[in-house]
Amino acid sequence: MAKPGRLGVGIIGAGKVGAVLGAALRAAEHAVIGVSAVSEASRDRAEALLPGVPVLEVQDIVERAELVLLAVPDDALPGLVEGLAKLGAWQPGQLVAHTSGRFGVGVLHPVRAAGAVPLALHPAMTFTGMSLDLTRLLDCTFGVTADAAMLPIAQALVVEMGAEPVAIAEADRTLYHAALAHGSNHLVTLVAQAAELLGSVGVELPARMLGPLLRATLENALASGESALTGPVARGDVGTVAAHAEALREFDGGGRGDVLAAYFAMARATALRAEGRGLLKAGQLEGLRHALEPKED
């Protein structure tokens, strides 16, 4: 027998996020009544994480579910919501949650117009689409947006999945998402670039060299913020920064690649923040700016 308050959940999109969150809701004893999965990879993921759950058409899922979880790409979300509204699929009293970081509940206006309840539940985590993600959820936060009266429902769903809800205002969703993308996605690019540089000088296992350094740096930055800042830019070592720029320019074929551009952008930002903290002496910021100027071929 189902516990009081348990919901029939339908998952639209068996990508890495949808399948994992569906499994987390199922572990909280909600009943996953169906999942949509188009690609072979999605079907395999649904079978692995949601065994026994039928793969259904989207409209069938919406018709049967008390909670519909929309786990689709950001750009696909508005069209999907509007298309289902035109079909008359949304039902009064139904909970409809999306997992997009960019959008709040405004994108679910057609849902609200039909009398359903819009929720935005965005996990601030990268997903592998495997069962290990369920453990990672226990250390994860969700950016949650909902009408004031419905916020406790959104928060309760996140807590049931083992994560921590953090309320994000509707007007702040895009900046919230930009912060996460800047920190997470660009970190991958920086690590890949550093590994590429090390590989070019003969380091056979760049990850082995970078791992301890980057883990310690991340932990220090999270614990101490900008107080953890070190390195030649923060010290105002203009000569070292200029030498870096020259070496990277040569590596990048005169600056036509992405590594030099990224180094310049991050070094300039670091210099401004170092100056703001009073770490640079008079003239050092100007020297750094000169060292970080692009050179004409």
JSON list of N, CA and C in Angstrom, two decimals, residues 204-229:
[
{"chain": "A", "resi": 204, "resn": "GLU", "atom": "N", "xyz": [53.32, 12.47, -19.14]},
{"chain": "A", "resi": 204, "resn": "GLU", "atom": "CA", "xyz": [52.51, 11.36, -19.63]},
{"chain": "A", "resi": 204, "resn": "GLU", "atom": "C", "xyz": [51.16, 11.26, -18.95]},
{"chain": "A", "resi": 205, "resn": "LEU", "atom": "N", "xyz": [51.11, 11.66, -17.69]},
{"chain": "A", "resi": 205, "resn": "LEU", "atom": "CA", "xyz": [49.86, 11.58, -16.93]},
{"chain": "A", "resi": 205, "resn": "LEU", "atom": "C", "xyz": [49.51, 12.96, -16.37]},
{"chain": "A", "resi": 206, "resn": "PRO", "atom": "N", "xyz": [49.01, 13.85, -17.21]},
{"chain": "A", "resi": 206, "resn": "PRO", "atom": "CA", "xyz": [48.69, 15.20, -16.74]},
{"chain": "A", "resi": 206, "resn": "PRO", "atom": "C", "xyz": [47.70, 15.21, -15.57]},
{"chain": "A", "resi": 207, "resn": "ALA", "atom": "N", "xyz": [46.74, 14.31, -15.60]},
{"chain": "A", "resi": 207, "resn": "ALA", "atom": "CA", "xyz": [45.74, 14.28, -14.53]},
{"chain": "A", "resi": 207, "resn": "ALA", "atom": "C", "xyz": [46.38, 13.95, -13.19]},
{"chain": "A", "resi": 208, "resn": "ARG", "atom": "N", "xyz": [47.39, 13.09, -13.22]},
{"chain": "A", "resi": 208, "resn": "ARG", "atom": "CA", "xyz": [48.09, 12.74, -11.97]},
{"chain": "A", "resi": 208, "resn": "ARG", "atom": "C", "xyz": [48.82, 13.94, -11.41]},
{"chain": "A", "resi": 209, "resn": "MET", "atom": "N", "xyz": [49.36, 14.78, -12.26]},
{"chain": "A", "resi": 209, "resn": "MET", "atom": "CA", "xyz": [50.06, 15.98, -11.79]},
{"chain": "A", "resi": 209, "resn": "MET", "atom": "C", "xyz": [49.08, 17.06, -11.34]},
{"chain": "A", "resi": 210, "resn": "LEU", "atom": "N", "xyz": [48.01, 17.23, -12.11]},
{"chain": "A", "resi": 210, "resn": "LEU", "atom": "CA", "xyz": [47.06, 18.31, -11.81]},
{"chain": "A", "resi": 210, "resn": "LEU", "atom": "C", "xyz": [46.15, 17.99, -10.63]},
{"chain": "A", "resi": 211, "resn": "GLY", "atom": "N", "xyz": [45.83, 16.71, -10.45]},
{"chain": "A", "resi": 211, "resn": "GLY", "atom": "CA", "xyz": [44.83, 16.33, -9.46]},
{"chain": "A", "resi": 211, "resn": "GLY", "atom": "C", "xyz": [45.04, 16.91, -8.07]},
{"chain": "A", "resi": 212, "resn": "PRO", "atom": "N", "xyz": [46.18, 16.64, -7.41]},
{"chain": "A", "resi": 212, "resn": "PRO", "atom": "CA", "xyz": [46.38, 17.18, -6.06]},
{"chain": "A", "resi": 212, "resn": "PRO", "atom": "C", "xyz": [46.35, 18.71, -6.01]},
{"chain": "A", "resi": 213, "resn": "LEU", "atom": "N", "xyz": [46.93, 19.35, -7.02]},
{"chain": "A", "resi": 213, "resn": "LEU", "atom": "CA", "xyz": [46.95, 20.80, -7.06]},
{"chain": "A", "resi": 213, "resn": "LEU", "atom": "C", "xyz": [45.54, 21.37, -7.19]},
{"chain": "A", "resi": 214, "resn": "LEU", "atom": "N", "xyz": [44.77, 20.85, -8.14]},
{"chain": "A", "resi": 214, "resn": "LEU", "atom": "CA", "xyz": [43.44, 21.40, -8.39]},
{"chain": "A", "resi": 214, "resn": "LEU", "atom": "C", "xyz": [42.48, 21.09, -7.24]},
{"chain": "A", "resi": 215, "resn": "ARG", "atom": "N", "xyz": [42.58, 19.90, -6.67]},
{"chain": "A", "resi": 215, "resn": "ARG", "atom": "CA", "xyz": [41.69, 19.58, -5.54]},
{"chain": "A", "resi": 215, "resn": "ARG", "atom": "C", "xyz": [41.97, 20.50, -4.36]},
{"chain": "A", "resi": 216, "resn": "ALA", "atom": "N", "xyz": [43.25, 20.71, -4.06]},
{"chain": "A", "resi": 216, "resn": "ALA", "atom": "CA", "xyz": [43.60, 21.60, -2.94]},
{"chain": "A", "resi": 216, "resn": "ALA", "atom": "C", "xyz": [43.16, 23.03, -3.23]},
{"chain": "A", "resi": 217, "resn": "THR", "atom": "N", "xyz": [43.35, 23.47, -4.48]},
{"chain": "A", "resi": 217, "resn": "THR", "atom": "CA", "xyz": [42.95, 24.82, -4.85]},
{"chain": "A", "resi": 217, "resn": "THR", "atom": "C", "xyz": [41.44, 25.01, -4.70]},
{"chain": "A", "resi": 218, "resn": "LEU", "atom": "N", "xyz": [40.66, 24.03, -5.19]},
{"chain": "A", "resi": 218, "resn": "LEU", "atom": "CA", "xyz": [39.21, 24.12, -5.10]},
{"chain": "A", "resi": 218, "resn": "LEU", "atom": "C", "xyz": [38.75, 24.13, -3.65]},
{"chain": "A", "resi": 219, "resn": "GLU", "atom": "N", "xyz": [39.31, 23.25, -2.84]},
{"chain": "A", "resi": 219, "resn": "GLU", "atom": "CA", "xyz": [38.93, 23.20, -1.43]},
{"chain": "A", "resi": 219, "resn": "GLU", "atom": "C", "xyz": [39.27, 24.51, -0.73]},
{"chain": "A", "resi": 220, "resn": "ASN", "atom": "N", "xyz": [40.44, 25.06, -1.02]},
{"chain": "A", "resi": 220, "resn": "ASN", "atom": "CA", "xyz": [40.84, 26.32, -0.40]},
{"chain": "A", "resi": 220, "resn": "ASN", "atom": "C", "xyz": [39.94, 27.47, -0.84]},
{"chain": "A", "resi": 221, "resn": "ALA", "atom": "N", "xyz": [39.62, 27.50, -2.14]},
{"chain": "A", "resi": 221, "resn": "ALA", "atom": "CA", "xyz": [38.76, 28.56, -2.67]},
{"chain": "A", "resi": 221, "resn": "ALA", "atom": "C", "xyz": [37.36, 28.50, -2.07]},
{"chain": "A", "resi": 222, "resn": "LEU", "atom": "N", "xyz": [36.81, 27.28, -1.94]},
{"chain": "A", "resi": 222, "resn": "LEU", "atom": "CA", "xyz": [35.48, 27.14, -1.36]},
{"chain": "A", "resi": 222, "resn": "LEU", "atom": "C", "xyz": [35.48, 27.50, 0.12]},
{"chain": "A", "resi": 223, "resn": "ALA", "atom": "N", "xyz": [36.57, 27.19, 0.81]},
{"chain": "A", "resi": 223, "resn": "ALA", "atom": "CA", "xyz": [36.63, 27.46, 2.24]},
{"chain": "A", "resi": 223, "resn": "ALA", "atom": "C", "xyz": [36.98, 28.91, 2.55]},
{"chain": "A", "resi": 224, "resn": "SER", "atom": "N", "xyz": [37.87, 29.50, 1.74]},
{"chain": "A", "resi": 224, "resn": "SER", "atom": "CA", "xyz": [38.41, 30.82, 2.08]},
{"chain": "A", "resi": 224, "resn": "SER", "atom": "C", "xyz": [38.11, 31.91, 1.06]},
{"chain": "A", "resi": 225, "resn": "GLY", "atom": "N", "xyz": [37.44, 31.56, -0.02]},
{"chain": "A", "resi": 225, "resn": "GLY", "atom": "CA", "xyz": [37.15, 32.57, -1.04]},
{"chain": "A", "resi": 225, "resn": "GLY", "atom": "C", "xyz": [38.42, 33.11, -1.66]},
{"chain": "A", "resi": 226, "resn": "GLU", "atom": "N", "xyz": [38.42, 34.41, -1.93]},
{"chain": "A", "resi": 226, "resn": "GLU", "atom": "CA", "xyz": [39.57, 35.01, -2.61]},
{"chain": "A", "resi": 226, "resn": "GLU", "atom": "C", "xyz": [40.80, 35.12, -1.72]},
{"chain": "A", "resi": 227, "resn": "SER", "atom": "N", "xyz": [40.66, 34.84, -0.44]},
{"chain": "A", "resi": 227, "resn": "SER", "atom": "CA", "xyz": [41.84, 34.81, 0.42]},
{"chain": "A", "resi": 227, "resn": "SER", "atom": "C", "xyz": [42.79, 33.69, 0.02]},
{"chain": "A", "resi": 228, "resn": "ALA", "atom": "N", "xyz": [42.27, 32.71, -0.73]},
{"chain": "A", "resi": 228, "resn": "ALA", "atom": "CA", "xyz": [43.10, 31.59, -1.18]},
{"chain": "A", "resi": 228, "resn": "ALA", "atom": "C", "xyz": [43.90, 31.92, -2.42]},
{"chain": "A", "resi": 229, "resn": "LEU", "atom": "N", "xyz": [43.73, 33.12, -2.96]},
{"chain": "A", "resi": 229, "resn": "LEU", "atom": "CA", "xyz": [44.38, 33.48, -4.23]},
{"chain": "A", "resi": 229, "resn": "LEU", "atom": "C", "xyz": [45.90, 33.56, -4.08]}
]
